[in-house]
């Protein structure tokens, strides 16, 4: 056994110092990251001898410090961390990223992207049908001509108008919608003029009423303007509550003119009559007029002249057909029948002649106004023979041809004359 004598003075522990690098001289961070090697452990003579005899060598603890990845965030920090990853980890991460990109691309292609839509077949556009403008006029309930709706809703007014030679020329007859002509007394004829859409400002002379004129009036649900009347007519107005505008109770509605002698000088106007009707609540009229049709002229005309025998020469009317406006110009007493206010010759569109029984009861006429009888219709330049029917006072006249089929009248003024026999009607081509 060999003994080694080691002197204590010969054993000097030393701590080797790492060589300084340029980087370590400039940054503290690099100094911290340099691994510091520990100094050799102290060995006693006994330990050296034991080692020489085959014992365990002296232990020198060593400490190893790997370079840690830098801390922090941002692109530089992440890049530094990436450099410290192993090759396998880098491959795994790149594979995951590539898979995600491929999956995202497939989702976009098959799901999210706008796919081209198949072209829709061209639809045939339906042409817009424009609705016709709403009519601004309506057919008059009285005459059948086109009038403003508000005029068609006015209440009906009837006016008794005188026809003695001293009463001529009358005013308002030209504008009347329907006129009835019959004998009052002593062979003197009188007119019942009916107004709806027209408003003449001068109507007259106004005279008294008779029962048969009430028969003509009542179906129109009209007010009657008059100056007195026969006892029977006045009693019927009161008893049957016929809408009444008598001169005696409505003096302000009428006026006396100074260019005529009484009793031929009493006049009124449609506006004044409407005011009087409104004051009494006569604001509407519920009625049905004659059946109307469009003009249909006959060429050549077969009834160019018409002569009616109602009474005597002064009162028997004559009519001349005018093809230009398809009307009949009226004359009486050998003179054109003029309207004073309109300054025009009266020219109705239609003439209806009703054959009725007639007789006198004292000085007053009486007519058989209900039942049926023969009738003559003049319109479009021709004459049609037919019949009339009226079942009761409040029934409107119904007109028919010779076979009884309904007969319609042209739209416009209608003049209804009452005669006592068929022989009183003469028409010539």
XYZ file of C-alpha atoms in Angstrom:
429
model
C 0.000 0.000 0.000
C 1.470 3.184 -1.086
C 0.928 6.183 1.081
C 0.813 9.518 -0.393
C 1.687 12.290 1.807
C -0.060 15.408 0.821
C 0.774 18.557 2.470
C -2.063 20.870 3.380
C -0.146 23.784 1.979
C -0.040 22.064 -1.367
C -3.873 21.811 -1.588
C -5.204 25.207 -2.542
C -8.774 25.311 -3.634
C -9.260 27.469 -6.566
C -12.449 28.770 -8.441
C -11.839 28.904 -12.075
C -13.254 32.046 -13.660
C -14.919 31.862 -17.023
C -13.316 33.697 -19.749
C -15.035 36.945 -20.509
C -16.589 37.345 -23.920
C -17.344 40.584 -25.737
C -21.088 39.931 -25.308
C -20.665 39.468 -21.558
C -18.855 42.711 -21.376
C -21.755 44.650 -22.789
C -24.969 43.028 -21.483
C -25.942 41.841 -18.094
C -28.423 39.439 -19.599
C -25.730 37.378 -21.267
C -23.717 37.227 -18.012
C -26.701 35.784 -16.218
C -27.119 33.122 -18.838
C -23.432 31.910 -18.597
C -23.113 28.648 -16.696
C -20.850 29.044 -13.663
C -18.701 25.993 -13.001
C -18.366 25.138 -9.284
C -14.942 24.976 -7.595
C -13.423 21.519 -6.977
C -14.447 20.013 -3.696
C -11.812 19.868 -0.858
C -10.118 16.395 -0.523
C -8.525 15.321 2.764
C -5.478 13.022 2.903
C -7.700 10.276 4.185
C -10.008 10.637 1.283
C -7.072 10.627 -1.114
C -5.719 7.474 0.509
C -9.089 5.828 0.326
C -9.292 6.707 -3.325
C -5.897 5.213 -3.899
C -7.087 2.047 -2.216
C -10.018 1.696 -4.673
C -12.686 3.598 -2.803
C -15.226 5.852 -4.457
C -13.794 8.907 -6.062
C -14.528 12.163 -4.517
C -17.795 13.686 -5.675
C -17.837 17.003 -7.394
C -21.323 18.366 -7.596
C -21.937 20.077 -10.842
C -24.793 22.381 -11.826
C -25.931 22.717 -15.435
C -28.112 25.657 -16.594
C -29.610 25.509 -20.100
C -30.509 28.681 -21.895
C -34.201 29.375 -20.944
C -36.547 30.771 -23.623
C -37.043 34.482 -23.330
C -40.030 35.733 -21.496
C -42.497 38.349 -22.711
C -44.929 38.863 -25.634
C -44.773 40.244 -29.120
C -43.357 38.990 -32.400
C -39.718 38.983 -31.171
C -40.590 36.983 -28.037
C -42.565 34.436 -30.039
C -39.767 34.130 -32.576
C -37.253 33.524 -29.809
C -39.473 30.851 -28.286
C -39.856 29.223 -31.715
C -36.051 28.970 -32.051
C -35.829 27.060 -28.746
C -38.384 24.435 -29.841
C -37.177 21.058 -30.958
C -37.477 19.975 -34.547
C -40.277 17.484 -33.811
C -42.364 20.120 -32.011
C -41.901 22.476 -34.892
C -43.117 19.814 -37.351
C -46.172 19.075 -35.188
C -47.106 22.748 -34.900
C -46.670 23.362 -38.612
C -48.775 20.293 -39.387
C -51.591 21.553 -37.140
C -51.505 24.991 -38.766
C -51.542 23.460 -42.239
C -54.518 21.254 -41.308
C -56.451 24.207 -39.984
C -55.810 26.184 -43.150
C -56.917 23.296 -45.342
C -60.074 22.734 -43.247
C -60.923 26.457 -43.356
C -60.470 26.542 -47.103
C -62.791 23.552 -47.568
C -65.459 25.142 -45.329
C -65.273 28.383 -47.286
C -65.455 26.623 -50.638
C -68.390 24.337 -49.884
C -70.330 26.332 -47.296
C -69.567 30.013 -47.007
C -68.778 31.218 -50.502
C -71.567 32.652 -52.681
C -72.621 29.924 -55.015
C -73.860 30.959 -58.444
C -77.639 30.782 -58.486
C -79.393 29.197 -61.426
C -80.888 31.794 -63.707
C -84.580 32.267 -63.026
C -86.814 31.947 -66.017
C -87.990 35.335 -67.208
C -91.458 35.995 -65.886
C -93.947 37.536 -68.211
C -94.951 40.872 -66.786
C -98.657 41.365 -66.860
C -99.700 44.585 -68.437
C -101.166 46.931 -65.878
C -104.771 47.655 -66.592
C -105.496 51.240 -65.807
C -108.816 51.732 -64.125
C -111.059 54.121 -65.993
C -111.591 57.400 -64.219
C -114.609 57.534 -62.005
C -117.536 59.214 -63.713
C -118.169 62.781 -62.674
C -121.774 62.714 -63.853
C -124.787 60.458 -63.456
C -128.037 59.996 -65.335
C -130.741 62.327 -64.081
C -133.535 60.531 -62.300
C -135.988 62.826 -64.069
C -134.698 63.309 -67.608
C -131.975 60.683 -68.022
C -129.403 63.264 -69.167
C -125.957 63.320 -67.534
C -125.812 65.683 -64.570
C -123.615 66.308 -61.542
C -124.408 63.882 -58.691
C -125.277 66.683 -56.274
C -127.928 67.997 -58.685
C -129.410 64.547 -59.044
C -129.888 64.419 -55.270
C -131.953 67.616 -55.074
C -135.608 67.337 -54.069
C -138.185 67.484 -56.823
C -140.308 70.603 -57.325
C -143.527 70.944 -59.306
C -144.886 74.350 -60.352
C -148.349 75.121 -61.729
C -147.883 77.469 -64.733
C -150.683 79.314 -66.511
C -151.274 79.105 -70.299
C -153.858 81.779 -71.060
C -152.870 84.240 -73.818
C -152.221 86.885 -71.103
C -149.693 84.562 -69.464
C -147.549 84.129 -72.583
C -144.644 83.912 -72.982
C -144.100 81.892 -69.810
C -140.797 81.549 -68.001
C -139.165 78.314 -66.844
C -140.851 75.890 -69.246
C -137.714 75.615 -71.385
C -135.720 74.289 -68.382
C -138.347 71.914 -66.997
C -137.503 68.206 -67.087
C -141.045 66.941 -67.610
C -144.156 68.993 -68.446
C -147.771 67.779 -68.222
C -150.401 69.625 -70.286
C -154.160 69.418 -69.657
C -157.294 71.581 -69.569
C -157.923 73.511 -66.366
C -161.330 75.059 -67.062
C -163.165 76.782 -69.896
C -160.927 75.091 -72.466
C -157.838 76.917 -71.110
C -154.909 74.567 -70.723
C -152.420 74.640 -67.865
C -148.978 73.134 -67.250
C -147.415 71.189 -64.416
C -143.667 71.779 -64.820
C -141.295 69.451 -62.902
C -137.736 70.428 -61.965
C -134.823 68.418 -60.595
C -131.338 69.265 -61.879
C -132.168 72.659 -63.371
C -132.505 75.931 -61.439
C -134.210 78.601 -63.551
C -134.208 81.959 -61.822
C -137.583 83.023 -63.184
C -140.645 80.739 -63.253
C -144.259 81.707 -63.925
C -146.899 82.907 -64.034
C -147.836 80.622 -61.121
C -151.510 79.612 -60.917
C -153.824 77.279 -59.016
C -153.747 73.466 -58.755
C -156.268 70.758 -59.728
C -156.698 67.141 -58.521
C -155.544 65.464 -61.770
C -152.354 67.505 -61.718
C -151.751 66.058 -58.255
C -152.193 62.610 -59.857
C -149.292 63.445 -62.153
C -147.210 64.988 -59.333
C -147.451 62.488 -56.466
C -145.379 59.657 -58.086
C -142.375 62.033 -58.112
C -142.561 62.693 -54.351
C -142.358 66.378 -55.273
C -143.449 69.568 -53.549
C -146.137 71.533 -55.384
C -145.808 75.313 -55.807
C -149.176 76.941 -56.588
C -151.430 79.917 -55.922
C -154.535 78.354 -54.383
C -156.551 75.712 -56.185
C -159.901 74.011 -56.447
C -161.521 73.041 -53.137
C -161.018 69.349 -53.839
C -157.338 69.776 -54.720
C -156.585 71.799 -51.571
C -158.403 69.227 -49.432
C -156.404 66.403 -50.975
C -153.106 68.215 -50.332
C -153.987 68.587 -46.668
C -155.501 65.136 -46.228
C -152.716 63.250 -47.971
C -149.955 65.490 -46.602
C -148.639 66.301 -50.047
C -145.605 68.556 -49.854
C -147.150 71.987 -50.160
C -145.718 75.408 -51.082
C -148.828 77.522 -51.479
C -148.431 81.192 -52.232
C -150.811 82.106 -49.396
C -148.570 80.617 -46.668
C -145.263 81.329 -48.380
C -145.539 84.884 -49.627
C -141.785 85.578 -49.470
C -141.135 82.685 -51.880
C -143.081 84.453 -54.646
C -143.104 87.929 -56.148
C -145.491 90.059 -58.184
C -143.971 91.606 -61.305
C -145.162 94.955 -62.626
C -145.072 94.176 -66.349
C -148.109 91.870 -66.114
C -151.618 92.279 -64.774
C -152.872 90.175 -61.887
C -153.428 87.266 -61.649
C -150.934 86.672 -64.474
C -147.973 88.300 -62.671
C -146.973 85.868 -59.893
C -143.450 84.450 -60.267
C -140.847 82.509 -58.320
C -137.458 80.862 -58.811
C -136.093 77.384 -58.239
C -133.653 78.585 -55.567
C -136.464 80.326 -53.673
C -138.550 77.162 -53.875
C -135.668 74.996 -52.668
C -135.210 77.323 -49.697
C -138.887 76.998 -48.842
C -138.720 73.223 -49.231
C -135.693 73.005 -46.956
C -137.428 75.089 -44.295
C -140.220 72.501 -44.238
C -137.941 69.474 -44.323
C -138.658 68.617 -47.969
C -135.011 67.784 -48.616
C -135.288 64.672 -50.765
C -137.558 62.908 -53.219
C -137.859 59.173 -53.573
C -139.183 58.313 -57.019
C -138.644 56.438 -60.270
C -138.792 58.330 -63.524
C -139.541 57.066 -67.005
C -137.382 54.361 -68.533
C -134.781 56.065 -70.760
C -132.664 55.108 -73.777
C -130.104 56.567 -76.166
C -131.199 58.429 -79.286
C -131.771 56.329 -82.395
C -132.894 58.567 -85.200
C -134.946 57.262 -88.094
C -134.005 58.387 -91.580
C -136.013 59.575 -93.302
C -138.258 60.839 -90.496
C -141.799 59.472 -90.630
C -143.345 62.034 -88.266
C -142.081 65.493 -89.160
C -145.169 67.387 -88.008
C -147.547 66.710 -85.128
C -150.902 68.388 -84.443
C -152.886 67.768 -81.254
C -156.467 68.765 -80.610
C -156.756 69.461 -76.895
C -159.144 72.389 -76.815
C -159.416 75.288 -79.279
C -157.079 76.981 -81.707
C -155.357 79.118 -79.059
C -154.431 76.032 -77.017
C -153.889 73.263 -79.537
C -150.138 72.612 -79.899
C -148.191 72.017 -83.068
C -144.717 70.422 -83.281
C -142.062 70.440 -86.012
C -139.296 67.848 -85.994
C -135.697 69.097 -86.227
C -133.318 66.322 -87.306
C -130.256 68.425 -86.437
C -130.757 68.128 -82.671
C -133.427 65.399 -82.758
C -136.044 67.534 -80.971
C -139.515 68.952 -81.653
C -140.146 72.698 -81.753
C -143.452 73.646 -80.173
C -145.985 76.245 -81.355
C -149.479 77.202 -80.150
C -152.046 79.680 -81.374
C -150.161 79.769 -84.680
C -146.968 81.148 -83.065
C -143.711 79.625 -81.798
C -144.025 78.831 -78.103
C -141.228 80.899 -76.563
C -139.710 80.959 -73.086
C -139.495 84.530 -71.799
C -136.338 84.133 -69.711
C -134.464 81.707 -71.950
C -135.537 83.651 -75.055
C -135.736 80.312 -76.907
C -138.472 78.290 -78.533
C -139.481 75.329 -76.430
C -138.231 72.103 -78.064
C -138.759 68.886 -76.079
C -136.846 65.724 -76.909
C -139.858 63.449 -76.559
C -143.584 64.022 -76.907
C -145.971 61.603 -75.215
C -149.682 61.858 -75.980
C -152.009 60.063 -73.544
C -155.606 59.399 -74.502
C -157.798 59.780 -71.359
C -161.453 60.245 -70.638
C -162.337 63.877 -69.957
C -165.420 65.646 -68.687
C -166.395 68.777 -66.794
C -167.703 68.849 -63.246
C -169.080 72.361 -63.073
C -166.283 74.578 -64.378
C -163.484 72.136 -63.533
C -162.134 69.350 -65.694
C -161.979 65.746 -64.573
C -159.689 63.153 -66.162
C -159.522 59.389 -65.876
C -155.870 59.276 -64.812
C -155.759 55.672 -63.552
C -156.224 52.437 -65.442
C -154.887 52.207 -68.992
C -155.385 53.711 -72.388
C -153.962 54.366 -75.797
C -150.761 56.361 -76.166
C -148.592 57.866 -78.922
C -144.860 58.364 -78.590
C -142.903 60.787 -80.785
C -139.112 60.566 -80.728
C -136.241 60.112 -83.197
C -138.458 61.506 -86.008
C -141.013 58.728 -85.833
C -144.281 57.843 -84.105
C -144.917 54.684 -82.088
C -148.422 53.638 -81.078
C -148.665 52.023 -77.676
C -150.388 52.017 -74.297
C -150.124 53.695 -70.899
C -150.874 52.177 -67.499
C -151.256 53.732 -64.040
C -152.728 51.653 -61.238
C -153.197 54.354 -58.577
C -152.351 57.939 -57.704
C -148.826 57.287 -56.377
C -147.944 54.934 -59.278
C -145.734 56.190 -62.090
C -146.940 55.872 -65.677
C -145.750 52.751 -67.472
C -145.428 52.896 -71.238
C -145.511 50.035 -73.722
C -145.670 49.458 -77.445
C -148.695 48.043 -79.276
C -147.858 44.557 -77.945
C -147.421 45.781 -74.389
C -143.605 45.447 -74.361
C -141.904 48.163 -72.228
C -141.099 51.272 -74.207
C -138.188 53.548 -73.295
C -137.882 57.266 -73.982
C -134.939 59.345 -75.164
C -133.052 61.242 -72.498
C -134.104 64.886 -72.329
C -137.155 67.026 -71.771
C -140.399 65.085 -72.089
C -143.671 66.823 -72.886
C -146.831 64.905 -71.913
C -150.063 66.137 -73.507
C -153.508 64.789 -72.534
C -156.150 64.365 -75.266
C -159.611 62.840 -75.079
C -159.584 60.727 -78.266
C -157.226 58.981 -80.656
C -158.536 61.163 -83.463
C -157.005 64.186 -81.729
C -153.540 63.061 -82.880
C -152.345 63.750 -86.422
C -148.779 63.092 -87.552
C -147.324 63.634 -91.026
C -143.965 62.652 -92.575
